[in-house]
Coordinates of C-alpha atoms in Angstrom, one line a residue:
Chain A
X1 CA 76.2 13.3 69.4
X2 CA 73.5 10.9 67.4
X3 CA 74.9 8.8 64.8
X4 CA 73.6 9.1 61.2
X5 CA 72.3 6.1 59.7
X6 CA 72.1 5.7 55.9
X7 CA 69.7 3.0 54.2
X8 CA 70.9 1.8 51.0
X9 CA 68.3 1.8 48.3
X10 CA 67.7 -1.2 46.2
X11 CA 67.7 -0.3 42.5
X12 CA 64.4 -0.6 41.3
X13 CA 65.0 -2.1 37.6
X14 CA 62.5 -0.7 35.0
X15 CA 60.1 -2.8 33.7
X16 CA 58.9 -3.4 30.4
X17 CA 55.1 -1.9 29.8
X18 CA 52.7 -4.8 30.2
X19 CA 49.4 -5.3 28.1
X20 CA 48.2 -1.5 29.1
X21 CA 44.9 -0.3 28.2
X22 CA 46.0 1.7 25.3
X23 CA 44.3 4.9 26.1
X24 CA 47.6 5.6 27.6
X25 CA 49.5 5.4 24.1
X26 CA 48.1 8.3 22.2
X27 CA 49.8 9.7 19.1
X28 CA 51.8 12.8 19.5
X29 CA 51.2 16.4 18.1
X30 CA 52.9 15.5 14.5
X31 CA 51.3 12.4 13.6
X32 CA 47.8 14.1 15.1
X33 CA 47.8 16.9 12.6
X34 CA 49.0 14.4 9.7
X35 CA 46.0 12.5 10.6
X36 CA 43.5 15.4 10.5
X37 CA 45.0 16.7 7.5
X38 CA 44.3 13.2 5.7
X39 CA 40.9 13.2 7.0
X40 CA 40.3 16.6 5.4
X41 CA 41.5 15.4 2.2
X42 CA 39.2 12.4 2.4
X43 CA 36.1 14.8 3.3
X44 CA 36.9 17.2 0.2
X45 CA 36.8 14.1 -1.8
X46 CA 33.4 13.3 0.0
X47 CA 32.2 16.7 -0.6
X48 CA 32.9 16.4 -4.5
X49 CA 30.9 13.5 -4.8
X50 CA 28.0 14.9 -2.8
X51 CA 28.3 17.9 -5.0
X52 CA 28.4 16.0 -8.2
X53 CA 25.4 13.7 -6.9
X54 CA 23.3 17.1 -6.2
X55 CA 24.3 18.5 -9.4
X56 CA 23.3 15.3 -11.8
X57 CA 19.7 15.5 -10.0
X58 CA 19.3 18.9 -10.3
X59 CA 20.4 19.1 -14.1
X60 CA 19.8 15.3 -14.9
X61 CA 16.9 13.9 -13.0
X62 CA 14.5 12.7 -16.2
X63 CA 17.7 11.0 -17.5
X64 CA 18.4 9.3 -14.4
X65 CA 14.6 7.9 -13.6
X66 CA 14.8 6.3 -17.3
X67 CA 17.8 4.5 -15.8
X68 CA 15.8 3.8 -12.5
X69 CA 17.7 6.2 -10.0
X70 CA 15.4 8.6 -8.2
X71 CA 18.4 11.6 -7.9
X72 CA 17.9 14.0 -5.2
X73 CA 18.4 17.7 -6.2
X74 CA 19.0 19.7 -3.3
X75 CA 20.2 17.9 -0.2
X76 CA 23.4 16.5 -1.1
X77 CA 24.5 20.0 -2.8
X78 CA 23.5 21.7 0.7
X79 CA 25.2 18.9 2.5
X80 CA 28.4 19.1 0.6
X81 CA 28.4 22.8 1.1
X82 CA 28.0 22.3 4.7
X83 CA 30.4 19.5 5.0
X84 CA 32.9 22.0 3.0
X85 CA 32.6 24.7 5.2
X86 CA 32.8 22.6 8.2
X87 CA 35.8 21.0 6.8
X88 CA 37.6 24.3 6.0
X89 CA 36.8 25.4 9.5
X90 CA 38.5 22.2 10.9
X91 CA 41.5 22.5 8.8
X92 CA 42.3 26.2 10.0
X93 CA 41.4 25.3 13.8
X94 CA 44.0 22.6 13.7
X95 CA 46.4 24.7 12.3
X96 CA 46.1 27.2 14.9
X97 CA 46.2 24.7 17.3
X98 CA 49.5 23.2 16.1
X99 CA 51.2 26.2 16.6
X100 CA 50.5 25.9 20.1
X101 CA 51.3 22.5 19.9
X102 CA 48.4 21.6 22.1
X103 CA 47.7 18.2 22.0
X104 CA 44.6 18.1 23.6
X105 CA 42.7 21.0 21.6
X106 CA 43.8 18.6 18.3
X107 CA 42.3 15.5 19.8
X108 CA 39.0 17.3 20.8
X109 CA 39.0 18.9 17.2
X110 CA 39.6 15.2 15.7
X111 CA 37.1 13.9 17.7
X112 CA 34.2 16.6 16.9
X113 CA 35.3 15.8 13.0
X114 CA 34.3 12.2 13.7
X115 CA 30.8 12.8 15.2
X116 CA 30.1 15.3 13.1
X117 CA 30.9 13.3 10.2
X118 CA 28.8 10.3 11.6
X119 CA 25.8 12.7 11.7
X120 CA 26.0 13.7 8.4
X121 CA 26.5 10.2 7.3
X122 CA 23.4 9.3 9.1
X123 CA 21.7 11.7 7.1
X124 CA 22.7 10.8 4.0
X125 CA 21.9 6.9 4.5
X126 CA 18.7 8.2 5.8
X127 CA 17.9 10.0 2.2
X128 CA 19.1 7.2 0.4
X129 CA 17.3 4.6 2.3
X130 CA 18.9 3.0 5.3
X131 CA 16.9 -0.3 4.6
X132 CA 16.7 -0.6 0.7
X133 CA 19.8 0.4 0.1
X134 CA 23.3 -0.7 1.4
X135 CA 24.3 2.8 2.2
X136 CA 24.6 1.7 5.8
X137 CA 28.2 0.1 5.0
X138 CA 29.6 3.6 4.6
X139 CA 29.4 3.3 8.5
X140 CA 32.2 0.5 8.4
X141 CA 34.9 3.1 7.0
X142 CA 34.6 5.0 10.6
X143 CA 34.5 1.9 12.6
X144 CA 38.0 0.9 10.9
X145 CA 39.2 4.3 11.2
X146 CA 38.2 4.9 14.8
X147 CA 39.5 1.6 16.1
X148 CA 43.2 2.4 14.4
X149 CA 43.7 5.8 15.8
X150 CA 41.7 5.7 19.1
X151 CA 41.9 3.6 22.0
X152 CA 40.0 0.2 22.4
X153 CA 37.3 1.6 24.7
X154 CA 37.0 4.9 22.9
X155 CA 36.9 3.1 19.7
X156 CA 34.0 1.0 21.1
X157 CA 32.2 4.1 21.9
X158 CA 32.0 5.3 18.8
X159 CA 31.1 2.2 17.2
X160 CA 28.4 2.2 19.6
X161 CA 27.6 5.7 18.5
X162 CA 27.3 4.3 15.2
X163 CA 25.1 1.8 15.8
X164 CA 22.5 4.1 18.0
X165 CA 22.2 6.5 15.0
X166 CA 21.9 3.8 12.5
X167 CA 19.1 2.0 15.0
X168 CA 17.8 5.5 15.8
X169 CA 17.5 6.3 11.9
X170 CA 15.7 3.0 11.2
X171 CA 13.3 3.3 14.2
X172 CA 12.2 7.0 13.3
X173 CA 11.5 5.8 9.7
X174 CA 9.6 2.6 10.7
X175 CA 7.4 4.7 13.3
X176 CA 6.7 7.3 10.6
X177 CA 8.3 9.9 12.3
X178 CA 10.9 10.6 9.2
X179 CA 9.7 9.7 5.7
X180 CA 11.7 6.5 4.1
X181 CA 14.2 7.9 1.6
X182 CA 14.9 6.3 -1.6
X183 CA 17.1 6.3 -4.9
X184 CA 15.6 3.7 -7.0
X185 CA 12.7 4.1 -8.8
X186 CA 9.8 1.7 -7.3
X187 CA 9.6 -1.5 -9.6
X188 CA 12.8 -1.5 -10.7
X189 CA 15.1 -4.5 -10.1
X190 CA 17.2 -2.4 -7.4
X191 CA 14.0 -1.1 -5.4
X192 CA 13.6 -3.2 -2.4
X193 CA 9.9 -3.2 -0.9
X194 CA 9.4 -2.1 2.6
X195 CA 10.7 -5.0 4.8
X196 CA 8.6 -6.9 7.4
X197 CA 9.3 -6.6 10.9
X198 CA 11.2 -9.6 10.8
X199 CA 13.4 -8.7 7.8
X200 CA 13.9 -5.3 9.4
X201 CA 15.4 -6.6 12.6
X202 CA 18.0 -8.9 10.6
X203 CA 19.2 -6.2 8.3
X204 CA 19.7 -3.8 11.5
X205 CA 21.1 -6.8 13.5
X206 CA 23.6 -7.9 10.9
X207 CA 24.8 -4.2 10.1
X208 CA 25.5 -4.1 13.9
X209 CA 26.9 -7.3 14.2
X210 CA 29.5 -6.3 11.1
X211 CA 30.4 -3.2 12.9
X212 CA 31.0 -4.4 16.4
X213 CA 33.2 -7.3 14.7
X214 CA 35.4 -5.0 12.6
X215 CA 35.8 -3.0 15.6
X216 CA 37.0 -5.9 17.4
X217 CA 39.4 -7.5 14.8
X218 CA 40.9 -4.0 14.2
X219 CA 41.2 -2.4 17.2
X220 CA 42.3 -5.9 18.8
X221 CA 45.5 -5.8 16.1
X222 CA 46.1 -2.4 16.6
X223 CA 46.2 -2.8 20.3
X224 CA 48.7 -5.3 19.9
X225 CA 50.9 -3.2 17.4
X226 CA 50.4 0.1 19.5
X227 CA 51.9 -2.2 22.8
X228 CA 54.6 -3.5 20.7
X229 CA 55.7 0.1 19.7
X230 CA 55.2 1.1 23.1
X231 CA 57.6 -1.9 24.3
X232 CA 60.2 -1.3 21.6
X233 CA 60.2 2.6 22.6
X234 CA 60.6 1.6 26.0
X235 CA 63.9 -0.7 24.8
X236 CA 65.1 2.0 22.8
X237 CA 64.8 4.4 25.8
X238 CA 66.4 1.9 28.1
X239 CA 69.2 1.0 25.9
X240 CA 70.0 4.5 25.1
X241 CA 70.4 5.5 29.0
X242 CA 72.3 2.3 29.3
X243 CA 74.6 3.8 26.7
X244 CA 74.9 7.1 28.1
X245 CA 75.5 5.5 31.5
X246 CA 78.1 3.2 30.4
X247 CA 79.7 6.1 28.9
X248 CA 80.2 8.3 31.7
X249 CA 81.1 5.0 34.0
X250 CA 83.7 4.3 31.3
X251 CA 85.2 8.2 31.5
X252 CA 85.4 8.3 35.0
X253 CA 87.2 4.5 35.2
X254 CA 89.7 5.8 32.3
X255 CA 90.4 8.8 34.7
X256 CA 90.8 6.5 37.4
X257 CA 93.4 4.5 35.5
X258 CA 95.2 7.0 34.1
X259 CA 95.6 9.4 36.7
X260 CA 97.8 7.4 38.6
X261 CA 100.1 6.7 35.8
X262 CA 100.1 10.3 35.2
X263 CA 101.5 10.9 38.6
X264 CA 104.1 8.2 38.5
X265 CA 105.3 9.5 34.8
X266 CA 105.6 13.0 35.9
X267 CA 107.8 11.8 38.9
X268 CA 110.0 9.6 37.0
X269 CA 110.6 12.3 34.8
X270 CA 111.5 14.6 37.7
X271 CA 114.2 12.0 39.0
X272 CA 115.6 11.6 35.6
X273 CA 116.2 15.1 34.9
X274 CA 118.3 15.5 38.1
X275 CA 115.9 18.0 39.8
X276 CA 116.3 16.2 43.1
X277 CA 119.9 15.8 42.6
X278 CA 122.0 13.7 40.1
X279 CA 120.9 9.9 40.1
X280 CA 123.8 7.1 40.4
X281 CA 124.2 5.4 36.9
X282 CA 122.3 2.2 38.4
X283 CA 119.3 4.2 40.0
X284 CA 119.0 5.9 36.7
X285 CA 118.7 2.7 35.0
X286 CA 116.0 1.7 37.3
X287 CA 114.0 4.8 37.4
X288 CA 114.2 4.7 33.3
X289 CA 113.0 1.3 33.5
X290 CA 110.1 2.3 35.6
X291 CA 109.4 5.2 33.1
X292 CA 109.5 3.1 30.1
X293 CA 106.8 0.2 31.8
X294 CA 104.7 3.2 32.8
X295 CA 104.4 4.9 29.4
X296 CA 104.1 1.6 27.7
X297 CA 101.1 0.8 30.2
X298 CA 99.5 4.2 29.5
X299 CA 99.6 4.0 26.1
X300 CA 98.0 0.4 26.2
X301 CA 95.6 1.5 28.4
X302 CA 94.6 4.4 26.2
X303 CA 94.5 1.8 22.9
X304 CA 92.4 -0.5 25.1
X305 CA 89.9 2.4 25.6
X306 CA 89.8 3.0 22.0
X307 CA 89.1 -0.5 20.8
X308 CA 86.4 -0.6 23.6
X309 CA 84.8 2.5 22.3
X310 CA 85.0 1.5 18.7
X311 CA 83.5 -1.9 19.7
X312 CA 80.6 -0.3 21.4
X313 CA 77.2 -0.6 19.9
X314 CA 75.3 0.8 22.8
X315 CA 75.3 4.6 21.7
X316 CA 74.6 6.7 18.7
X317 CA 77.4 5.9 16.0
X318 CA 79.2 9.1 15.4
X319 CA 78.1 11.0 12.1
X320 CA 80.7 11.5 9.4
X321 CA 81.2 14.8 8.3
X322 CA 83.9 16.7 5.6
X323 CA 87.3 16.1 7.0
X324 CA 90.2 18.0 5.2
X325 CA 92.9 15.2 5.2
X326 CA 95.7 17.6 5.1
X327 CA 94.7 19.5 7.9
X328 CA 94.0 16.5 9.8
X329 CA 97.3 14.9 9.3
X330 CA 99.0 18.3 10.3
X331 CA 97.4 18.0 13.7
X332 CA 98.4 14.5 13.9
X333 CA 102.3 15.2 13.3
X334 CA 102.4 18.0 16.1
X335 CA 101.5 15.3 18.2
X336 CA 103.9 13.1 16.7
X337 CA 106.7 15.7 16.5
X338 CA 108.1 15.0 20.2
X339 CA 108.4 11.4 19.6
X340 CA 110.1 11.7 16.4
X341 CA 112.8 13.7 18.3
X342 CA 112.9 11.6 21.0
X343 CA 113.4 8.4 18.5
X344 CA 116.0 10.6 16.3
X345 CA 113.6 10.5 13.4
X346 CA 112.7 13.0 10.8
X347 CA 109.6 13.3 9.3
X348 CA 109.0 14.5 5.8
X349 CA 105.8 15.7 4.3
X350 CA 104.0 15.8 1.0
X351 CA 100.3 17.0 1.8
X352 CA 97.9 18.0 -0.7
X353 CA 94.2 19.3 0.3
X354 CA 91.4 16.7 -0.3
X355 CA 88.3 16.2 1.9
X356 CA 86.7 13.1 2.8
X357 CA 83.4 12.1 4.8
X358 CA 84.7 10.6 8.2
X359 CA 84.6 10.6 11.6
X360 CA 87.3 13.4 12.7
X361 CA 88.5 11.4 15.9
X362 CA 88.6 8.2 14.3
X363 CA 91.2 9.4 11.5
X364 CA 92.9 11.3 14.6
X365 CA 93.2 7.7 16.2
X366 CA 94.1 5.9 13.1
X367 CA 96.5 8.4 11.5
X368 CA 98.3 8.5 15.1
X369 CA 98.5 4.9 15.4
X370 CA 100.1 4.3 12.0
X371 CA 102.8 7.5 12.2
X372 CA 103.7 6.4 15.9
X373 CA 104.4 2.8 14.6
X374 CA 106.4 4.4 11.4
X375 CA 108.7 6.3 14.2
X376 CA 109.0 3.5 16.6
X377 CA 110.3 1.1 14.1
X378 CA 112.7 3.3 12.2
X379 CA 116.3 3.4 12.8
X380 CA 117.7 6.3 14.5
X381 CA 118.6 8.8 11.7
X382 CA 115.9 7.5 9.4
X383 CA 113.0 9.1 8.0
X384 CA 109.1 8.8 8.1
X385 CA 107.1 10.1 5.0
X386 CA 103.5 11.1 5.2
X387 CA 101.7 12.1 2.1
X388 CA 98.1 12.6 1.1
X389 CA 96.4 13.8 -1.9
X390 CA 93.3 12.9 -4.1
X391 CA 93.0 9.4 -5.8
X392 CA 91.2 9.1 -9.0
X393 CA 88.3 11.0 -9.2
X394 CA 86.7 11.8 -6.0
X395 CA 88.8 9.3 -3.4
X396 CA 91.7 10.2 -1.7
X397 CA 94.7 8.2 -0.3
X398 CA 97.2 8.6 2.5
X399 CA 100.5 7.0 2.5
X400 CA 103.1 6.8 5.6
X401 CA 106.3 5.4 4.7
X402 CA 109.2 4.3 7.0
X403 CA 112.7 3.0 6.5
X404 CA 112.6 1.1 9.4
X405 CA 112.7 -2.9 10.3
X406 CA 110.1 -3.9 8.0
X407 CA 107.7 -7.2 8.3
X408 CA 108.5 -10.6 7.1
X409 CA 106.0 -11.9 4.4
X410 CA 104.1 -14.4 6.4
X411 CA 103.5 -12.3 9.3
X412 CA 102.3 -9.1 7.5
X413 CA 98.5 -10.8 7.6
X414 CA 98.7 -11.1 11.2
X415 CA 99.8 -7.3 12.2
X416 CA 96.3 -6.2 12.5
X417 CA 95.5 -8.7 15.0
X418 CA 94.9 -7.8 18.5
X419 CA 98.0 -7.8 20.8
X420 CA 100.0 -9.4 17.6
X421 CA 103.7 -8.2 17.8
X422 CA 106.5 -9.6 15.5
X423 CA 109.5 -10.9 17.7
X424 CA 111.4 -8.2 15.5
X425 CA 109.0 -5.4 16.5
X426 CA 109.2 -6.6 20.4
X427 CA 113.2 -6.4 20.1
X428 CA 113.1 -3.4 18.4
X429 CA 110.3 -1.5 20.2
X430 CA 110.0 -2.9 23.7
X431 CA 106.7 -0.4 24.6
X432 CA 105.1 -1.8 21.7
X433 CA 101.6 -2.9 22.8
X434 CA 100.3 -5.0 19.7
X435 CA 96.8 -2.8 19.8
X436 CA 97.8 0.1 17.6
X437 CA 97.0 -1.9 14.2
X438 CA 94.1 -3.5 15.8
X439 CA 92.5 0.1 16.6
X440 CA 93.5 0.9 13.0
X441 CA 92.1 -2.4 11.4
X442 CA 88.7 -1.4 13.5
X443 CA 88.5 2.2 12.1
X444 CA 89.1 1.1 8.3
X445 CA 86.2 -1.6 8.7
X446 CA 84.0 1.3 10.2
X447 CA 84.4 3.5 7.3
X448 CA 85.0 0.9 4.3
X449 CA 88.7 1.7 3.9
X450 CA 91.2 -0.2 1.9
X451 CA 94.7 -0.5 3.6
X452 CA 97.7 -1.9 1.8
X453 CA 100.7 -2.6 3.0
X454 CA 104.0 -2.8 1.4
X455 CA 106.9 -4.1 3.3
X456 CA 110.3 -5.5 2.8
X457 CA 112.2 -6.5 6.0
X458 CA 115.4 -4.3 6.7
X459 CA 114.3 -1.8 4.3
X460 CA 111.0 -0.6 5.8
X461 CA 107.1 -0.4 5.2
X462 CA 104.5 1.7 3.4
X463 CA 100.9 1.7 4.5
X464 CA 98.6 3.2 1.9
X465 CA 95.2 4.4 3.4
X466 CA 92.6 4.7 0.5
X467 CA 89.3 6.5 1.0
X468 CA 86.3 5.4 -0.9
X469 CA 84.4 8.5 -3.4
X470 CA 82.5 10.8 -0.8
X471 CA 78.9 9.6 -2.4
X472 CA 79.7 5.9 -0.9
X473 CA 80.2 7.0 2.3
X474 CA 76.9 7.9 4.2
X475 CA 76.9 6.1 7.3
X476 CA 79.7 4.0 9.3
X477 CA 79.1 0.3 9.1
X478 CA 78.8 -1.6 12.6
Chain B
X1 CA 109.0 34.3 34.6
X2 CA 105.5 33.7 36.0
X3 CA 103.5 33.0 38.8
X4 CA 101.6 29.6 38.0
X5 CA 98.9 28.2 40.0
X6 CA 98.1 24.6 39.9
X7 CA 95.0 23.5 40.7
X8 CA 94.7 19.6 41.0
X9 CA 93.4 16.9 43.4
X10 CA 96.1 14.7 42.3
X11 CA 99.2 15.8 44.9
X12 CA 101.9 13.7 43.3
X13 CA 101.2 15.0 39.8
X14 CA 100.9 18.3 40.9
X15 CA 104.0 18.3 42.8
X16 CA 105.9 16.7 40.3
X17 CA 104.9 19.6 38.0
X18 CA 105.2 22.2 40.2
X19 CA 109.0 21.0 41.0
X20 CA 109.7 20.8 37.3
X21 CA 107.9 24.4 36.7
X22 CA 109.7 26.0 39.8
X23 CA 113.3 24.0 37.8
X24 CA 112.5 26.3 34.6
X25 CA 112.5 29.4 36.9
X26 CA 108.7 29.9 37.7
X27 CA 107.4 30.6 40.8
X28 CA 104.4 28.0 41.5
X29 CA 101.6 27.4 44.0
X30 CA 99.4 24.1 44.4
X31 CA 96.2 23.8 45.4
X32 CA 94.3 20.5 45.8
X33 CA 90.5 21.7 45.8
X34 CA 88.5 23.9 43.7
X35 CA 87.4 26.1 46.8
X36 CA 91.6 26.4 47.9
X37 CA 91.9 27.4 44.4
X38 CA 89.6 30.2 44.1
X39 CA 90.6 31.6 47.1
X40 CA 94.0 31.7 46.1
X41 CA 93.3 33.6 42.6
X42 CA 91.1 36.2 44.8
X43 CA 94.2 36.6 47.2
X44 CA 96.6 36.4 44.1
X45 CA 95.7 36.5 40.6
X46 CA 98.4 34.1 39.0
X47 CA 99.9 34.5 35.3
X48 CA 98.7 31.1 34.2
X49 CA 96.5 28.8 35.5
X50 CA 96.9 24.9 35.4
X51 CA 93.8 23.2 36.0
X52 CA 92.5 19.8 36.4
X53 CA 88.7 18.5 35.3
X54 CA 87.7 15.9 37.4
X55 CA 87.7 16.6 41.0
X56 CA 86.3 13.7 43.8
X57 CA 82.7 15.1 44.2
X58 CA 82.2 16.6 40.8
X59 CA 83.5 15.1 37.5
X60 CA 83.3 18.5 35.7
X61 CA 84.4 20.9 38.7
X62 CA 87.3 22.3 36.4
X63 CA 85.2 23.1 33.7
X64 CA 82.9 24.8 35.4
X65 CA 85.4 27.1 37.2
X66 CA 86.8 27.8 33.8
X67 CA 83.7 29.1 33.1
X68 CA 83.3 31.2 35.7
X69 CA 86.8 32.6 35.7
X70 CA 86.2 33.3 32.0
X71 CA 83.5 35.6 33.0
X72 CA 85.5 36.9 36.3
X73 CA 89.3 37.1 34.9
X74 CA 88.6 36.9 31.3
X75 CA 92.4 37.7 30.8
X76 CA 93.9 34.7 33.0
X77 CA 95.4 32.1 30.7
X78 CA 94.1 28.5 31.5
X79 CA 96.0 25.5 30.8
X80 CA 93.3 22.2 31.1
X81 CA 95.4 19.0 32.5
X82 CA 93.1 16.0 32.1
X83 CA 93.5 11.8 32.4
X84 CA 90.4 11.9 30.3
X85 CA 90.2 9.9 27.1
X86 CA 89.7 12.2 24.5
X87 CA 88.4 9.5 22.2
X88 CA 85.1 8.8 24.2
X89 CA 81.6 10.4 23.4
X90 CA 81.6 12.3 26.7
X91 CA 85.4 12.9 26.5
X92 CA 86.7 16.1 25.2
X93 CA 90.1 17.4 23.6
X94 CA 91.7 20.2 22.2
X95 CA 89.3 20.6 19.4
X96 CA 86.7 21.4 22.0
X97 CA 88.0 24.7 23.1
X98 CA 85.4 27.3 23.0
X99 CA 84.3 30.1 24.9
X100 CA 81.5 28.8 26.3
X101 CA 81.8 25.1 27.5
X102 CA 85.9 25.0 27.2
X103 CA 86.9 28.6 27.8
X104 CA 90.7 27.7 28.2
X105 CA 93.6 28.3 26.2
X106 CA 95.3 25.1 25.8
X107 CA 94.5 21.6 26.5
X108 CA 96.9 18.7 27.7
X109 CA 96.3 15.4 28.2
X110 CA 98.0 13.4 31.2
X111 CA 100.1 11.4 31.6
X112 CA 102.1 14.7 30.3
X113 CA 105.5 15.1 29.0
X114 CA 107.2 17.5 31.7
X115 CA 108.9 18.9 28.6
X116 CA 105.8 19.5 26.7
X117 CA 104.4 21.4 29.9
X118 CA 106.9 23.5 30.2
X119 CA 107.2 24.5 26.5
X120 CA 103.3 25.1 26.4
X121 CA 103.7 27.3 29.4
X122 CA 106.5 29.2 28.0
X123 CA 104.5 29.4 24.9
X124 CA 101.4 30.9 26.1
X125 CA 103.4 33.7 28.2
X126 CA 104.8 34.7 25.1
X127 CA 101.2 34.9 23.8
X128 CA 99.7 36.7 26.5
X129 CA 102.7 39.3 27.4

């Protein structure tokens, strides 16, 4: 037989994303559609401006000429109509693509919008006067926008396209291919005479320099922000995964620790019930001690795990929901019934229906611990009274009252500390762990509950838990 | 009295639970694996099944078997037994009993008081008869 060899693989640690070319960091469908919709709204505003411009030229041409403005008549109206039609088409197309959740198609539509915008803007710049007005600064708007929404590489391509369109327009006008547009009346203060070649080159070069500088500054800052976002997203994913792994690990560990106790506990019960024959008194005493220690250890493990779970911040906090306190306490009392019978304690209840916003499991843990304490520290034949009901306008109150050993005044403030047990408590209840009220304290903090302890040694203790008004509870506090 | 099948990989616990249930008059069989349990059910359908959740190679083997049995033998009463702490986010408790993920009749967290186990079995027999 050939031996099988297994090589333990080394676990790779997931590295955080380094500075990556952020072409890989792209918007998902939702944000992309929002941006396309926003651009469409802006474009409708531009359409309105163009149509107003055209209508002003159509009906007020003479009036504006007296003011020094040569308002065009038809081209702004035609451009407005064309732009409006294209815009409507883009919006409808994008909505259709959104239904199919096709990120690629929406990105293609977005890029097409940008290119058509630039072509139309170039036409507007030409008609207004590419070198005798500052209309070319309108390109800056597109340079900044693409630097924010595109990768550095793609935004550079668009910026270079802007430069090429403007230079092309200027060259076409200079060589006579296109007539130079003008919007100011010659001879007025706003009109600029034809530029010399040097002045033209300087004008074009400065515009190009401004656009390239804008691209560089905006895209660089945006790149940093995107990388930071990507790194944060990666860390968040790792935290969520770590939290999940931790929970799964703790779950398995819990089972591995508790299961042996379950077996020991069950077998001691078999012996004590005489299923294997009557035990001699001394042997019975020993088995009873084993059973008691086993039960105490099991309870301690359970509460340690509860504390660990409440302290853990690695996973998403449970969301509070509407809980009926009467129903919750009734369930807890079912669990407590056996314990009460064992201790010779009677449970009385006065439960009224009232709802609070809380995490059900947390309330269970808290009530079980307080009720369990009430039973454990009562004398045989005593009574534990559990009440709940509305308090004030919108709050609620739960109380657990016993007639047991009580707590000395100087020790009352310490009972919520981890592992703290009074000497009186240890004497009365050997299986006390000192963690039950520590669990209660953590849950009270998480839910902003007020807990009042009224106690008198030898007479008993009342625990009152006050729940705040419902509108004050939105989220658990850490 | 009833024929009870216990499927639990913990032989010590399974044995103790079987002694207790035989002590109150039931007939009890024990299986230490899911596969053994399935074969036993095919050979003879129990009146009640006591089923552990976590098994050595699969932490949810018991839940998966409960889901299968819910389809194949919907009338088979199942009591789920586990040492899993019900307060953990990935843990579960009685409130999670439903027809899809935890299709069982009752849930007991270990360590279990054998008296409580006996009472739970007796109540379930009464309900299903």
